[in-house]
Tab-separated table of C-alpha atoms and ligand atoms in Angstrom:
chain	number	residue	atom	x	y	z
F	1	MET	CA	-7.497	-1.706	-28.377
F	2	LYS	CA	-3.802	-1.051	-27.787
F	3	GLN	CA	-1.326	-3.947	-27.887
F	4	PHE	CA	-0.396	-5.455	-24.548
F	5	THR	CA	1.491	-8.297	-22.909
F	6	PHE	CA	0.077	-9.610	-19.637
F	7	ASP	CA	2.613	-11.686	-17.740
F	8	ALA	CA	0.513	-11.971	-14.581
F	9	ARG	CA	2.392	-11.959	-11.294
F	10	LEU	CA	-0.043	-13.307	-8.737
F	11	PRO	CA	0.869	-14.931	-5.430
F	12	ARG	CA	-1.299	-17.779	-4.154
F	13	VAL	CA	-4.189	-16.269	-2.152
F	14	LEU	CA	-6.406	-17.743	0.564
F	15	PHE	CA	-9.299	-15.436	1.376
F	16	GLY	CA	-12.203	-15.460	3.828
F	17	ASP	CA	-13.322	-15.253	7.429
F	18	GLY	CA	-11.262	-17.809	9.331
F	19	ALA	CA	-8.741	-18.284	6.492
F	20	LEU	CA	-5.924	-18.000	9.044
F	21	ALA	CA	-6.793	-21.551	10.139
F	22	GLN	CA	-5.306	-22.719	6.835
F	23	LEU	CA	-1.886	-21.327	7.740
F	24	PRO	CA	-0.467	-24.615	9.139
F	25	GLY	CA	-1.400	-26.318	5.865
F	26	GLU	CA	0.339	-23.581	3.883
F	27	VAL	CA	3.487	-23.886	5.987
F	28	ALA	CA	3.463	-27.661	5.430
F	29	ARG	CA	2.865	-27.198	1.697
F	30	LEU	CA	6.075	-25.162	1.546
F	31	GLY	CA	7.924	-27.903	3.444
F	32	ALA	CA	8.910	-25.452	6.179
F	33	GLN	CA	9.543	-26.684	9.716
F	34	ARG	CA	10.746	-23.711	11.719
F	35	VAL	CA	8.853	-20.436	11.456
F	36	LEU	CA	9.756	-16.948	12.696
F	37	VAL	CA	6.658	-14.776	13.171
F	38	LEU	CA	7.121	-11.077	12.305
F	39	CYS	CA	5.016	-8.215	13.695
F	40	THR	CA	5.229	-4.665	15.070
F	41	PRO	CA	5.297	-3.990	18.824
F	42	GLN	CA	1.602	-3.038	18.472
F	43	GLN	CA	0.525	-6.390	17.041
F	44	THR	CA	1.975	-8.980	19.402
F	45	GLU	CA	-1.535	-10.335	20.019
F	46	HIS	CA	-1.885	-11.133	16.318
F	47	ALA	CA	1.542	-12.774	16.373
F	48	GLU	CA	0.484	-14.850	19.379
F	49	GLN	CA	-2.596	-16.000	17.446
F	50	VAL	CA	-0.305	-17.223	14.660
F	51	ARG	CA	2.014	-18.977	17.116
F	52	THR	CA	-0.888	-20.757	18.798
F	53	LEU	CA	-2.096	-21.994	15.408
F	54	LEU	CA	1.325	-23.175	14.271
F	55	GLY	CA	2.238	-24.831	17.581
F	56	ALA	CA	5.807	-26.132	17.905
F	57	CYS	CA	6.536	-25.179	14.299
F	58	ALA	CA	6.564	-21.465	15.307
F	59	VAL	CA	9.901	-21.225	17.075
F	60	ALA	CA	10.149	-17.475	17.742
F	61	THR	CA	8.603	-14.014	17.254
F	62	PHE	CA	10.413	-10.892	16.087
F	63	ASP	CA	8.155	-8.039	17.191
F	64	ARG	CA	10.206	-4.988	16.194
F	65	ALA	CA	9.038	-4.277	12.625
F	66	VAL	CA	8.926	-0.505	11.998
F	67	MET	CA	8.083	1.863	9.136
F	68	HIS	CA	10.445	2.116	6.128
F	69	VAL	CA	12.353	-1.159	6.794
F	70	PRO	CA	15.704	0.025	8.220
F	71	VAL	CA	18.498	-2.366	7.166
F	72	ASP	CA	19.507	-2.593	10.853
F	73	THR	CA	16.075	-4.041	11.648
F	74	VAL	CA	16.462	-6.579	8.845
F	75	ALA	CA	19.862	-7.518	10.311
F	76	GLU	CA	18.383	-7.948	13.799
F	77	ALA	CA	15.539	-10.080	12.468
F	78	TYR	CA	17.989	-12.173	10.462
F	79	ALA	CA	20.130	-12.733	13.575
F	80	ALA	CA	17.001	-14.075	15.308
F	81	ALA	CA	16.192	-16.244	12.271
F	82	ARG	CA	19.683	-17.756	12.309
F	83	ARG	CA	19.675	-18.295	16.053
F	84	HIS	CA	16.450	-20.273	15.738
F	85	GLU	CA	17.409	-22.002	12.452
F	86	VAL	CA	14.312	-20.678	10.756
F	87	ASP	CA	13.307	-21.689	7.201
F	88	LEU	CA	10.201	-19.496	6.752
F	89	THR	CA	8.774	-16.259	8.136
F	90	VAL	CA	5.117	-15.362	8.582
F	91	ALA	CA	4.518	-11.596	8.467
F	92	ILE	CA	1.280	-10.548	10.163
F	93	GLY	CA	0.531	-6.826	9.887
F	94	GLY	CA	0.607	-3.957	7.427
F	95	GLY	CA	3.083	-2.774	4.814
F	96	SER	CA	5.823	-2.204	7.401
F	97	THR	CA	5.823	-5.803	8.655
F	98	ILE	CA	5.468	-7.259	5.178
F	99	GLY	CA	8.293	-4.912	4.129
F	100	LEU	CA	10.525	-6.526	6.773
F	101	ALA	CA	9.679	-9.990	5.421
F	102	LYS	CA	10.584	-8.715	1.943
F	103	GLY	CA	13.903	-7.393	3.275
F	104	LEU	CA	14.708	-10.841	4.708
F	105	ALA	CA	13.689	-12.497	1.436
F	106	LEU	CA	15.792	-10.104	-0.647
F	107	LEU	CA	18.944	-10.031	1.454
F	108	HIS	CA	18.876	-13.514	3.007
F	109	ASP	CA	16.684	-15.674	0.746
F	110	LEU	CA	14.178	-16.381	3.509
F	111	PRO	CA	10.736	-17.108	2.016
F	112	TYR	CA	7.614	-15.738	3.698
F	113	ILE	CA	3.848	-15.993	3.960
F	114	ALA	CA	1.970	-12.677	4.326
F	115	VAL	CA	-1.069	-12.171	6.545
F	116	PRO	CA	-2.110	-8.556	5.776
F	117	THR	CA	-4.090	-6.630	8.374
F	118	THR	CA	-4.210	-3.245	6.579
F	119	TYR	CA	-5.168	-2.325	3.009
F	120	ALA	CA	-1.731	-1.145	1.769
F	121	GLY	CA	-1.403	-4.035	-0.725
F	122	SER	CA	2.352	-4.699	-0.417
F	123	GLU	CA	1.733	-8.469	-0.186
F	124	MET	CA	0.687	-8.549	-3.861
F	125	THR	CA	3.789	-6.821	-5.251
F	126	MET	CA	7.454	-7.556	-5.896
F	127	ILE	CA	8.333	-4.009	-4.826
F	128	TYR	CA	10.594	-3.597	-1.810
F	129	GLY	CA	11.962	-0.644	0.150
F	130	LEU	CA	15.026	-0.544	2.406
F	131	THR	CA	16.282	2.399	4.462
F	132	GLU	CA	19.965	2.946	5.204
F	133	HIS	CA	21.652	6.116	6.529
F	134	GLY	CA	18.305	7.922	6.299
F	135	LEU	CA	17.843	7.124	2.600
F	136	LYS	CA	15.087	4.793	1.373
F	137	ARG	CA	15.826	2.877	-1.798
F	138	THR	CA	13.118	0.957	-3.584
F	139	GLY	CA	13.255	-1.668	-6.283
F	140	SER	CA	11.489	-4.667	-7.706
F	141	ASP	CA	12.704	-8.253	-7.441
F	142	PRO	CA	10.927	-11.618	-7.868
F	143	LYS	CA	12.746	-12.782	-4.707
F	144	VAL	CA	10.428	-10.654	-2.572
F	145	ALA	CA	7.182	-12.215	-3.809
F	146	ALA	CA	5.100	-13.806	-1.032
F	147	ARG	CA	4.823	-17.620	-1.213
F	148	ALA	CA	1.207	-17.306	-0.087
F	149	VAL	CA	-1.103	-14.548	1.129
F	150	VAL	CA	-3.753	-15.231	3.762
F	151	TYR	CA	-6.514	-12.617	3.846
F	152	ASP	CA	-8.652	-13.114	6.947
F	153	PRO	CA	-10.985	-10.076	7.259
F	154	PRO	CA	-11.693	-10.300	11.020
F	155	LEU	CA	-7.974	-9.615	11.632
F	156	SER	CA	-8.530	-6.064	10.350
F	157	ARG	CA	-11.614	-5.359	12.481
F	158	ARG	CA	-9.630	-3.467	15.089
F	159	LEU	CA	-7.663	-1.424	12.580
F	160	PRO	CA	-8.301	2.123	13.893
F	161	ILE	CA	-10.819	3.953	11.740
F	162	GLY	CA	-8.314	6.695	10.841
F	163	LEU	CA	-5.904	4.140	9.395
F	164	THR	CA	-8.798	2.243	7.814
F	165	VAL	CA	-9.696	5.349	5.798
F	166	THR	CA	-6.156	6.374	4.806
F	167	SER	CA	-4.989	2.810	4.115
F	168	GLY	CA	-8.104	2.256	1.973
F	169	ILE	CA	-7.383	5.428	-0.015
F	170	ASN	CA	-3.754	4.297	-0.377
F	171	ALA	CA	-5.185	1.152	-2.036
F	172	ILE	CA	-7.453	3.242	-4.294
F	173	ALA	CA	-4.369	5.203	-5.410
F	174	HIS	CA	-2.727	1.962	-6.628
F	175	ALA	CA	-5.810	1.140	-8.678
F	176	ILE	CA	-6.109	4.594	-10.229
F	177	GLU	CA	-2.488	4.722	-11.374
F	178	GLY	CA	-2.812	1.189	-12.775
F	179	MET	CA	-5.681	2.348	-14.999
F	180	TYR	CA	-3.388	4.699	-16.954
F	181	SER	CA	-0.063	2.930	-16.562
F	182	PRO	CA	1.680	2.077	-19.873
F	183	ASP	CA	2.071	-1.443	-18.400
F	184	GLY	CA	-1.666	-1.743	-17.795
F	185	ASN	CA	-4.169	-3.684	-19.857
F	186	PRO	CA	-7.959	-4.181	-20.005
F	187	VAL	CA	-7.931	-6.908	-17.324
F	188	ILE	CA	-5.934	-4.691	-14.957
F	189	SER	CA	-8.418	-1.866	-15.597
F	190	LEU	CA	-11.323	-4.167	-14.712
F	191	MET	CA	-9.667	-5.139	-11.452
F	192	ALA	CA	-8.837	-1.514	-10.739
F	193	GLU	CA	-12.380	-0.268	-11.271
F	194	GLU	CA	-13.847	-3.051	-9.137
F	195	GLY	CA	-11.160	-2.432	-6.492
F	196	VAL	CA	-12.045	1.268	-6.279
F	197	ARG	CA	-15.770	0.497	-6.166
F	198	ALA	CA	-15.420	-2.080	-3.384
F	199	MET	CA	-12.988	-0.020	-1.323
F	200	ALA	CA	-14.775	3.330	-1.600
F	201	ALA	CA	-18.110	1.816	-0.555
F	202	ALA	CA	-16.427	-0.096	2.281
F	203	ILE	CA	-14.691	3.042	3.606
F	204	ASP	CA	-17.966	4.944	3.797
F	205	GLY	CA	-19.675	2.020	5.517
F	206	LEU	CA	-16.843	1.382	7.988
F	207	VAL	CA	-16.795	4.993	9.173
F	208	ALA	CA	-20.298	4.355	10.510
F	209	ALA	CA	-19.754	0.699	11.520
F	210	PRO	CA	-16.039	-0.105	11.996
F	211	MET	CA	-16.653	-3.645	13.262
F	212	ASP	CA	-19.034	-4.703	10.460
F	213	ALA	CA	-17.857	-8.108	9.233
F	214	ASP	CA	-19.161	-7.803	5.672
F	215	LEU	CA	-17.652	-4.358	5.198
F	216	ARG	CA	-14.258	-5.506	6.532
F	217	SER	CA	-14.435	-8.362	4.054
F	218	GLN	CA	-15.318	-6.009	1.205
F	219	ALA	CA	-12.451	-3.666	2.125
F	220	LEU	CA	-9.927	-6.514	2.139
F	221	TYR	CA	-11.275	-7.762	-1.189
F	222	GLY	CA	-10.781	-4.234	-2.553
F	223	ALA	CA	-7.269	-4.148	-1.089
F	224	TRP	CA	-6.442	-7.448	-2.781
F	225	LEU	CA	-7.619	-6.130	-6.150
F	226	CYS	CA	-5.843	-2.783	-5.768
F	227	GLY	CA	-2.625	-4.471	-4.598
F	228	THR	CA	-2.809	-6.830	-7.568
F	229	VAL	CA	-3.073	-3.823	-9.870
F	230	LEU	CA	0.012	-2.230	-8.272
F	231	GLY	CA	1.908	-5.513	-8.594
F	232	ASN	CA	1.102	-5.806	-12.289
F	233	SER	CA	1.321	-2.240	-13.624
F	234	GLY	CA	3.264	0.908	-12.862
F	235	MET	CA	3.263	4.116	-10.893
F	236	GLY	CA	2.951	7.702	-12.114
F	237	LEU	CA	2.951	11.216	-10.690
F	238	HIS	CA	0.824	10.413	-7.658
F	239	HIS	CA	3.073	7.674	-6.214
F	240	LYS	CA	6.239	9.605	-7.099
F	241	LEU	CA	4.970	12.689	-5.259
F	242	CYS	CA	4.032	10.583	-2.243
F	243	HIS	CA	7.440	8.899	-2.176
F	244	THR	CA	9.112	12.306	-2.379
F	245	LEU	CA	7.002	13.717	0.437
F	246	GLY	CA	7.280	10.600	2.603
F	247	GLY	CA	10.982	9.974	1.984
F	248	SER	CA	12.385	13.519	1.974
F	249	PHE	CA	10.094	15.180	4.508
F	250	ASP	CA	9.329	12.195	6.736
F	251	LEU	CA	5.553	12.427	6.352
F	252	PRO	CA	3.315	9.409	7.148
F	253	HIS	CA	2.689	7.060	4.201
F	254	ALA	CA	-1.054	6.389	3.976
F	255	GLU	CA	-1.961	9.889	5.174
F	256	VAL	CA	0.150	11.512	2.436
F	257	HIS	CA	-1.534	9.343	-0.218
F	258	THR	CA	-4.907	10.482	1.109
F	259	VAL	CA	-4.061	14.201	0.913
F	260	VAL	CA	-2.337	14.090	-2.494
F	261	LEU	CA	-4.602	11.718	-4.455
F	262	PRO	CA	-7.509	14.088	-5.356
F	263	HIS	CA	-5.019	16.738	-6.532
F	264	ALA	CA	-2.901	14.279	-8.543
F	265	VAL	CA	-6.043	12.939	-10.252
F	266	ALA	CA	-7.180	16.506	-11.012
F	267	TYR	CA	-3.738	17.221	-12.532
F	268	ASN	CA	-3.932	14.181	-14.842
F	269	ALA	CA	-7.671	14.406	-15.588
F	270	PRO	CA	-7.430	16.324	-18.911
F	271	ALA	CA	-5.153	13.568	-20.298
F	272	ILE	CA	-7.259	10.564	-19.187
F	273	PRO	CA	-10.961	11.143	-19.970
F	274	ASP	CA	-11.781	7.402	-20.199
F	275	VAL	CA	-10.150	6.647	-16.856
F	276	ILE	CA	-11.993	9.559	-15.275
F	277	THR	CA	-15.310	8.158	-16.550
F	278	ARG	CA	-14.553	4.736	-15.029
F	279	LEU	CA	-13.378	6.285	-11.790
F	280	HIS	CA	-16.442	8.496	-11.506
F	281	ARG	CA	-18.625	5.390	-11.975
F	282	ALA	CA	-16.632	3.360	-9.437
F	283	LEU	CA	-16.966	6.150	-6.870
F	284	GLY	CA	-20.738	6.207	-7.338
F	285	GLY	CA	-20.685	9.688	-8.868
F	286	SER	CA	-23.756	11.455	-10.194
F	287	ALA	CA	-24.211	14.318	-12.655
F	288	GLY	CA	-22.503	17.492	-11.493
F	289	THR	CA	-19.794	15.696	-9.483
F	290	THR	CA	-16.186	15.111	-10.520
F	291	ALA	CA	-13.904	12.182	-9.702
F	292	PRO	CA	-11.237	14.287	-7.913
F	293	ARG	CA	-13.902	15.957	-5.791
F	294	LEU	CA	-15.499	12.588	-4.960
F	295	LEU	CA	-12.109	11.339	-3.722
F	296	PHE	CA	-11.625	14.500	-1.659
F	297	ASP	CA	-15.091	14.161	-0.107
F	298	LEU	CA	-14.580	10.445	0.618
F	299	ALA	CA	-11.471	11.267	2.665
F	300	ARG	CA	-13.127	14.219	4.401
F	301	ARG	CA	-16.205	12.189	5.353
F	302	GLY	CA	-13.812	9.630	6.806
F	303	GLY	CA	-12.288	12.276	9.070
F	304	ALA	CA	-8.835	12.155	7.414
F	305	LEU	CA	-6.388	15.043	7.715
F	306	MET	CA	-6.781	16.913	4.426
F	307	SER	CA	-3.645	19.043	4.170
F	308	LEU	CA	0.114	18.526	4.060
F	309	ARG	CA	0.334	21.339	6.589
F	310	ASP	CA	-1.668	19.267	9.071
F	311	LEU	CA	0.680	16.333	8.416
F	312	GLY	CA	3.626	18.471	9.540
F	313	MET	CA	5.037	19.782	6.262
F	314	ARG	CA	6.457	23.330	6.139
F	315	ALA	CA	5.434	25.815	3.433
F	316	SER	CA	9.129	26.602	2.897
F	317	ASP	CA	9.704	23.006	1.701
F	318	LEU	CA	7.182	23.123	-1.170
F	319	ASP	CA	9.673	24.440	-3.754
F	320	ARG	CA	12.204	21.763	-2.827
F	321	ALA	CA	9.488	19.071	-3.023
F	322	THR	CA	8.641	20.309	-6.547
F	323	ASP	CA	12.325	20.151	-7.550
F	324	ILE	CA	12.727	16.593	-6.230
F	325	ALA	CA	9.501	15.448	-7.907
F	326	LEU	CA	10.723	16.833	-11.231
F	327	GLN	CA	14.220	15.322	-10.976
F	328	GLN	CA	13.056	11.824	-11.844
F	329	ARG	CA	11.516	11.068	-15.213
F	330	TYR	CA	8.764	8.460	-15.390
F	331	PRO	CA	5.690	7.754	-17.488
F	332	ASN	CA	2.690	9.923	-16.619
F	333	PRO	CA	-0.347	10.648	-18.794
F	334	ARG	CA	0.121	14.422	-18.561
F	335	PRO	CA	3.653	15.754	-19.015
F	336	LEU	CA	5.300	17.000	-15.828
F	337	GLU	CA	4.873	20.791	-15.783
F	338	ARG	CA	6.684	22.716	-13.051
F	339	ILE	CA	4.150	25.490	-12.488
F	340	ALA	CA	1.159	23.144	-12.427
F	341	ILE	CA	2.911	20.667	-10.085
F	342	ARG	CA	3.920	23.472	-7.723
F	343	GLU	CA	0.282	24.585	-7.727
F	344	LEU	CA	-0.892	21.000	-7.090
F	345	LEU	CA	1.404	20.837	-4.040
F	346	GLN	CA	0.146	24.229	-2.842
F	347	HIS	CA	-3.442	22.969	-2.977
F	348	ALA	CA	-2.458	19.786	-1.146
F	349	PHE	CA	-0.554	21.845	1.407
F	350	GLU	CA	-3.561	24.030	2.122
F	351	GLY	CA	-6.061	21.168	1.913
F	352	ILE	CA	-8.419	22.994	-0.436
F	353	ALA	CA	-10.780	21.038	-2.674
F	354	PRO	CA	-9.243	20.032	-6.039
F	355	THR	CA	-10.100	22.146	-9.037
G	1	LIG	P1	1.964	-0.037	8.811
G	1	LIG	O1	2.288	-1.408	8.409
G	1	LIG	O2	3.097	0.874	9.128
G	1	LIG	O3	0.977	-0.126	10.062
G	1	LIG	C1	0.633	1.044	10.793
G	1	LIG	C2	0.312	0.673	12.241
G	1	LIG	O4	-0.943	-0.006	12.307
G	1	LIG	C3	1.339	-0.287	12.859
G	1	LIG	O5	1.547	0.083	14.185
G	1	LIG	C4	0.617	-1.629	12.791
G	1	LIG	O6	1.082	-2.542	13.736
G	1	LIG	C5	-0.807	-1.212	13.040
G	1	LIG	N1	-1.780	-2.167	12.532
G	1	LIG	C6	-1.759	-2.803	11.345
G	1	LIG	N2	-2.843	-3.590	11.207
G	1	LIG	C7	-3.568	-3.462	12.341
G	1	LIG	C8	-4.808	-4.021	12.787
G	1	LIG	N3	-5.519	-4.827	12.022
G	1	LIG	N4	-5.246	-3.659	13.988
G	1	LIG	C9	-4.566	-2.788	14.759
G	1	LIG	N5	-3.381	-2.211	14.389
G	1	LIG	C10	-2.901	-2.550	13.188
G	1	LIG	O7	1.051	0.724	7.743
G	1	LIG	P2	0.706	0.412	6.220
G	1	LIG	O8	0.031	1.614	5.726
G	1	LIG	O9	0.051	-0.905	6.084
G	1	LIG	O10	2.117	0.255	5.511
G	1	LIG	C11	2.912	1.377	5.188
G	1	LIG	C12	4.251	0.922	4.651
G	1	LIG	O11	4.076	-0.045	3.638
G	1	LIG	C13	5.057	2.054	4.038
G	1	LIG	O12	6.399	1.979	4.465
G	1	LIG	C14	4.953	1.808	2.544
G	1	LIG	O13	6.071	2.275	1.847
G	1	LIG	C15	4.824	0.306	2.487
G	1	LIG	N6	4.116	-0.159	1.276
G	1	LIG	C16	4.809	-0.940	0.412
G	1	LIG	C17	4.178	-1.411	-0.744
G	1	LIG	C18	4.941	-2.293	-1.690
G	1	LIG	O14	4.393	-2.763	-2.675
G	1	LIG	N7	6.197	-2.558	-1.405
G	1	LIG	C19	2.844	-1.094	-1.004
G	1	LIG	C20	2.156	-0.296	-0.083
G	1	LIG	C21	2.806	0.162	1.066
């Protein structure tokens, strides 16, 4: 076994149907007295649920969280926090809302509790993103770690099935890259394999029964595991390609992950036979199937858009995307080869099955 150091970074987690009821206790445990609730304009009902639970302690709601965490939005939310003399935020929503809480924690030292309602996994990481003048910068800082994470599966029951599928595959991508990250270790690989298994089975089940309580619970459990893997390992070609495509060509986050993942896994497959075996097992594969193809079929069964073209990318941008992806150097099991990466992007653009 290779040498490793495991300096686990794990926020406190409360999990289970009805776990949201424990939020007042968590706020008290942190000694906070004035809470600002964060959400998107689409999730004001969830924010209201939090305010009802917290009573007088919840002094205001900021309901303008948006994708990519613009610094102007952080400034507006901070102005509201100051006006109401807030000492804690509660972010209820997906990666965009939790990203706003991270922005406030990073720039203004405001601690937060996360209540995730998608499967993106941001709540388990110290990774932040901030967008200014159209450029998104990302980094990692212990200041942005959640003080507690409340996973209450019924809150994700109304997550539209399209986002359920793509967000779930976004989570699977974290787990896969953790399995071959140089910062990984055998415990991370265990969590990753179990995360993929739980999430893949949940996605298939939820497509048929989106309101099923047990499946929602299983999906959120998978998201927790996959997010934990992302928070404790590293990212390779897949995430870098997705950040390039999302950041430079303004393509939607979870949907891009869903299109690119089977092709990125196919690219790396020759360099990671052990990971491919684990992944194949976690995806319930049988003889004659391959892990990249199983991922492709999982997304297709879920009704996801399967090509970058369908997501709005132009064929004329593929060469530039290849150039940007090759500009940065980062650890990846297979060396970055221009011709093969250009071909990978072509396949993803056309939405053909991975080879
Ligand atoms: P999102 O947060 O943008 O949410 C998408 C939409 O779904 C929003 O309108 C939201 O209000 C709505 N929604 C969320 N939960 C819902 C529910 N249960 N019911 C109904 N509607 C619901 O999407 P996302 O995929 O969760 O997050 C994407 C963002 O998160 C990206 O910007 C990405 O970069 C970031 N991210 C960051 C990390 C990290 O570690 N920093 C990890 C993963 C993703």
